[in-house]
Coordinates of C-alpha atoms and ligand atoms in Angstrom, one line a residue:
M1 CA -6.1 -33.3 0.1
D2 CA -4.9 -32.9 -2.9
T3 CA -1.5 -32.3 -4.0
V4 CA -3.4 -29.4 -6.7
E5 CA -5.1 -27.9 -3.1
Q6 CA -1.8 -28.3 -1.3
T7 CA -0.3 -26.4 -3.4
T8 CA -2.1 -23.6 -4.0
N9 CA -2.9 -23.3 -0.1
M10 CA 1.1 -23.1 0.5
M11 CA 1.2 -19.9 -2.3
H12 CA -1.1 -18.3 -0.9
E13 CA 0.1 -18.5 2.3
E14 CA 4.0 -17.5 0.9
H15 CA 5.2 -14.2 2.9
V16 CA 5.5 -12.3 -0.1
I17 CA 7.1 -9.1 3.2
E18 CA 8.7 -10.6 5.7
T19 CA 10.4 -7.9 8.0
H20 CA 13.0 -9.0 10.3
H21 CA 14.2 -6.8 13.3
L22 CA 13.5 -3.6 11.1
S23 CA 13.9 -0.3 13.0
K24 CA 14.7 3.1 11.9
S25 CA 16.0 6.0 13.7
F26 CA 16.4 9.7 13.1
N27 CA 19.4 11.2 14.6
G28 CA 18.1 8.6 17.9
F29 CA 15.0 8.7 18.0
M30 CA 13.1 5.1 17.6
A31 CA 10.8 6.0 14.4
V32 CA 10.7 2.0 14.1
K33 CA 11.4 -0.2 16.1
D34 CA 11.5 -3.9 15.7
L35 CA 9.6 -4.2 12.7
N36 CA 8.2 -8.2 12.7
L37 CA 5.7 -8.5 9.6
K38 CA 5.1 -11.1 7.6
V39 CA 2.6 -10.2 4.3
N40 CA 0.9 -13.2 2.3
K41 CA 0.4 -13.5 -1.2
G42 CA -2.9 -11.8 -2.0
E43 CA -3.4 -10.8 0.8
L44 CA -4.9 -6.9 1.0
Y45 CA -2.7 -5.8 4.5
A46 CA -3.6 -2.1 6.1
F47 CA -0.9 -0.3 8.3
L48 CA -2.8 1.8 11.2
G49 CA -2.1 4.4 14.0
P50 CA -1.7 7.9 14.4
N51 CA 0.3 10.6 13.1
G52 CA 4.1 10.5 13.5
S53 CA 3.5 7.3 14.7
G54 CA 6.2 5.3 11.9
K55 CA 4.2 4.0 8.7
S56 CA 5.4 6.0 5.8
T57 CA 9.0 4.9 7.3
T58 CA 8.2 1.1 6.7
I59 CA 6.4 2.1 4.2
K60 CA 9.4 3.9 2.1
M61 CA 12.0 1.7 4.1
L62 CA 10.0 -1.7 2.4
I63 CA 10.4 0.1 -1.2
G64 CA 13.9 0.5 -0.5
L65 CA 13.9 4.4 -0.6
L66 CA 15.1 4.5 3.4
E67 CA 17.7 2.5 4.5
P68 CA 17.0 0.2 7.9
S69 CA 18.9 1.4 11.1
S70 CA 19.0 -2.0 12.2
G71 CA 16.7 -5.2 10.7
G72 CA 15.9 -6.1 6.9
V73 CA 13.2 -6.4 4.4
S74 CA 12.7 -9.7 2.4
M75 CA 10.0 -10.2 -1.0
F76 CA 9.0 -12.2 -2.9
G77 CA 11.5 -14.6 -0.5
Q78 CA 14.2 -12.6 -1.8
S79 CA 16.4 -10.2 0.6
L80 CA 15.5 -5.8 -1.1
V81 CA 19.6 -4.6 -1.0
D82 CA 21.0 -8.4 -2.3
H83 CA 18.1 -8.5 -5.3
A84 CA 16.7 -4.6 -5.5
I85 CA 16.0 -3.8 -9.4
D86 CA 14.3 -7.4 -9.6
I87 CA 12.1 -6.7 -6.3
K88 CA 11.9 -3.6 -7.8
C89 CA 10.5 -4.2 -10.9
R90 CA 7.6 -6.0 -9.5
I91 CA 6.4 -3.7 -7.3
A92 CA 4.5 -0.1 -7.1
Y93 CA 4.6 2.7 -4.5
I94 CA 1.9 5.1 -4.3
P95 CA 3.9 8.0 -1.6
D96 CA 1.1 10.4 0.7
T97 CA 1.8 12.8 -1.5
P98 CA 1.4 13.2 -5.6
N99 CA 5.1 14.3 -6.5
T100 CA 4.8 14.4 -10.5
L101 CA 7.0 16.1 -13.4
G102 CA 4.6 19.0 -14.3
K103 CA 6.8 19.9 -17.0
L104 CA 5.4 16.8 -18.7
T105 CA 1.9 16.3 -20.0
G106 CA 0.0 13.0 -18.7
D107 CA 0.8 10.8 -22.0
E108 CA 4.5 12.0 -21.7
Y109 CA 4.5 11.2 -18.2
L110 CA 2.8 7.4 -18.8
D111 CA 5.5 6.7 -21.2
F112 CA 8.3 8.0 -18.9
Y113 CA 6.8 5.2 -16.4
A114 CA 6.3 3.0 -19.2
S115 CA 9.7 3.1 -20.6
I116 CA 11.0 2.3 -17.0
F117 CA 9.1 -1.0 -16.7
K118 CA 10.1 -1.8 -20.3
M119 CA 6.8 -2.5 -21.1
D120 CA 5.0 -4.1 -24.1
K121 CA 3.4 -1.3 -26.2
A122 CA 0.5 -3.0 -26.4
V123 CA -0.2 -3.8 -22.7
Y124 CA 0.6 -0.1 -22.1
E125 CA -2.0 1.2 -24.2
A126 CA -4.9 -1.9 -23.0
K127 CA -3.5 -1.0 -19.1
K128 CA -3.3 2.8 -19.6
H129 CA -6.8 2.9 -21.5
E130 CA -8.1 1.0 -18.3
L131 CA -7.0 2.8 -15.8
L132 CA -7.6 6.6 -17.1
S133 CA -10.8 5.7 -17.7
L134 CA -11.2 4.3 -14.6
F135 CA -9.7 7.2 -13.0
E136 CA -11.6 9.6 -15.2
L137 CA -8.3 10.4 -17.1
E138 CA -9.5 10.3 -20.2
G139 CA -9.0 12.7 -22.5
K140 CA -6.9 14.8 -19.5
T141 CA -3.3 13.4 -20.3
N142 CA -2.0 15.4 -23.5
Q143 CA -2.2 18.7 -20.8
L144 CA 0.9 19.6 -18.3
I145 CA 0.3 17.9 -14.8
E146 CA 1.6 21.5 -13.8
G147 CA -2.4 22.1 -14.4
Y148 CA -3.7 19.3 -12.8
S149 CA -5.8 19.4 -9.8
H150 CA -5.0 17.6 -6.5
G151 CA -7.0 15.3 -6.9
M152 CA -5.9 14.4 -10.8
R153 CA -1.9 14.5 -9.9
Q154 CA -3.0 12.1 -7.0
K155 CA -4.7 9.8 -10.2
I156 CA -2.2 10.2 -12.6
V157 CA 0.3 8.7 -10.4
L158 CA -2.1 5.3 -9.4
V159 CA -2.3 5.6 -13.1
A160 CA 1.7 5.4 -13.1
G161 CA 2.4 3.4 -10.8
L162 CA -0.5 0.7 -11.0
M163 CA 0.2 -0.1 -15.3
H164 CA 3.1 -2.5 -15.5
E165 CA 0.4 -4.6 -12.6
P166 CA 2.9 -5.2 -9.9
D167 CA 2.9 -8.0 -8.0
I168 CA 2.7 -5.6 -4.2
I169 CA 1.2 -2.7 -4.3
F170 CA 2.1 -0.2 -1.5
L171 CA 0.0 2.9 -1.0
D172 CA 0.5 5.5 1.6
E173 CA -3.1 7.3 2.7
P174 CA -3.7 6.8 -1.3
T175 CA -7.2 8.2 -1.0
V176 CA -6.9 11.8 0.5
G177 CA -7.7 13.7 -2.2
L178 CA -9.6 11.1 -4.6
D179 CA -13.7 12.4 -5.6
P180 CA -16.0 9.3 -3.7
L181 CA -16.3 7.5 -6.7
S182 CA -12.1 7.6 -7.6
T183 CA -12.4 6.2 -4.4
R184 CA -14.9 3.7 -4.8
N185 CA -13.2 2.9 -7.9
L186 CA -10.0 2.2 -6.2
K187 CA -11.0 0.4 -2.9
A188 CA -12.4 -2.1 -6.2
Y189 CA -9.6 -2.0 -8.5
L190 CA -7.2 -2.9 -5.0
K191 CA -9.5 -5.4 -3.9
H192 CA -9.8 -6.8 -7.0
Q193 CA -6.2 -7.6 -7.5
T194 CA -6.0 -9.8 -4.5
T195 CA -8.6 -12.3 -6.1
L196 CA -6.2 -12.0 -9.1
G197 CA -3.5 -12.9 -6.7
K198 CA -2.0 -9.5 -6.0
T199 CA -0.7 -8.6 -2.5
V200 CA -1.7 -4.5 -1.7
F201 CA -0.1 -3.3 1.5
L202 CA -2.0 0.3 2.2
T203 CA -1.9 2.7 5.0
T204 CA -4.7 4.8 5.2
H205 CA -6.3 7.0 8.3
I206 CA -10.3 6.2 6.8
L207 CA -10.9 3.5 9.4
E208 CA -13.9 2.6 7.2
I209 CA -11.5 1.5 4.4
A210 CA -9.5 -0.8 6.3
E211 CA -12.7 -2.0 7.7
Q212 CA -14.1 -2.5 4.2
L213 CA -11.0 -3.9 2.5
A214 CA -8.4 -5.2 4.2
D215 CA -7.9 -8.9 5.4
R216 CA -5.6 -8.0 8.0
I217 CA -4.7 -5.0 9.6
G218 CA -1.9 -4.2 11.7
I219 CA -2.0 -1.5 14.4
V220 CA 1.1 0.9 15.1
H221 CA 1.7 3.1 17.9
N222 CA 5.0 5.4 18.5
G223 CA 7.0 2.9 15.9
V224 CA 6.4 -0.3 17.7
L225 CA 3.4 -3.0 16.7
K226 CA 0.9 -3.2 19.3
A227 CA -1.4 -5.8 17.2
E228 CA -1.9 -7.7 14.1
G229 CA -5.1 -10.0 12.7
T230 CA -8.6 -10.1 11.5
L231 CA -10.5 -7.4 13.4
D232 CA -12.3 -10.1 14.2
N233 CA -8.7 -11.0 16.0
L234 CA -8.6 -6.7 16.9
R235 CA -12.1 -6.7 18.6
A236 CA -10.5 -9.9 20.7
L237 CA -8.1 -8.7 21.6
S238 CA -8.9 -5.1 23.0
H239 CA -12.0 -7.3 24.8
L240 CA -14.3 -5.4 22.4
E241 CA -16.7 -7.9 20.6
N242 CA -18.8 -6.1 18.1
A243 CA -17.0 -2.6 18.9
T244 CA -16.4 -1.2 15.5
L245 CA -12.7 -0.3 14.5
E246 CA -12.3 2.7 15.7
D247 CA -13.0 2.2 19.3
V248 CA -10.9 -1.1 18.6
F249 CA -7.9 1.7 17.3
L250 CA -8.2 4.2 20.2
K251 CA -7.9 1.3 22.6
L252 CA -5.5 -0.3 22.0
T253 CA -3.7 2.5 20.9
E254 CA -4.2 4.4 24.6
R255 CA -5.7 6.9 23.5
G256 CA -9.6 6.5 24.0
E257 CA -11.9 5.1 25.7
A258 CA -14.4 2.7 23.5
H259 CA -17.8 4.1 24.0
D260 CA -21.5 2.3 23.3
Ligands
ATP1 N1 13.8 12.2 7.3 C1 13.0 12.4 8.8 N2 13.3 13.0 10.0 C2 14.0 13.0 10.9 N3 12.5 12.6 11.5 C3 11.8 12.2 10.7 C4 11.7 11.7 9.0 N4 10.7 11.2 8.9 C5 10.1 10.4 9.8 N5 10.3 10.9 10.8 C6 9.7 11.0 12.4 O1 10.0 10.1 12.5 C7 8.4 9.2 13.3 C8 7.0 8.7 12.3 O2 7.2 9.4 10.6 P1 6.4 8.8 9.7 O3 5.9 9.6 9.2 O4 6.4 7.5 9.6 O5 4.8 9.0 10.6 P2 3.3 8.0 10.4 O6 2.8 6.6 11.1 O7 3.2 8.1 8.3 O8 2.8 9.9 10.3 P3 1.2 10.3 9.5 O9 0.3 9.6 9.9 O10 1.4 11.6 9.7 O11 1.6 10.0 8.1 C9 7.8 10.8 13.2 O12 7.7 11.6 14.7 C10 8.9 11.3 12.1 O13 9.1 13.2 13.0
MG2 MG1 2.6 8.6 7.1

């Protein structure tokens, strides 16, 4: 193997997200227990689990919105606590509910985001145009966001979050409320980002999305990471050859028997 190839492999294998014994308790209830995750650069990682299993809590700790009860998070090889600002400039978080500023127009909202990330004007205009077109929001950004439908709000949050070309994109159930074309466009966009070396970490209850897109899947249940790997790894772990992810998921979360 030559040096260039070795370097490329090392870069690919770099862990851009790493958690160390990450735990969170709410008044004594352990929502996330001793989580040790490693996500590689350029990987699309799907974090799956039943309702209340700790997915959103984990994402909020990963992006620094929620303080862990114990353990910690590193991103790009740096501690999130010690390098919070640098890290936050390089990531995006798309929450499960689109919290927007209703009294702003779409344009004002996007301008606000561009100013937070100190985006170059030409880059901003180009990315804004690309993403608004991807999500069919062009011509709608002079309206107040409070007049947007749920799906339109979800989309403007996606545009705002993705404009600064983050190195890691965290998405918590991003397709909820999106129509089929927007869902397809978002999936293609995220997969394309991984080919550019960006990393995607998402939660979803739509197992088809994980099946189609994910390089690796983590399955969490009651705050514990039960299994992790490619779909084939998970099939082997659950002793279900050729099974769907749904069967594997239900078996690994002890919530149902696989069927033929
Ligand atoms: N702020 C909070 N205060 C108290 N308990 C909380 C808080 N946030 C989350 N929890 C609890 O932690 C557990 C995990 O919640 P979390 O939102 O992470 O689940 P989830 O896997 O994202 O579920 P869903 O699929 O429904 O989105 C739940 O039992 C929830 O009630
Ligand atoms: Mg959640």
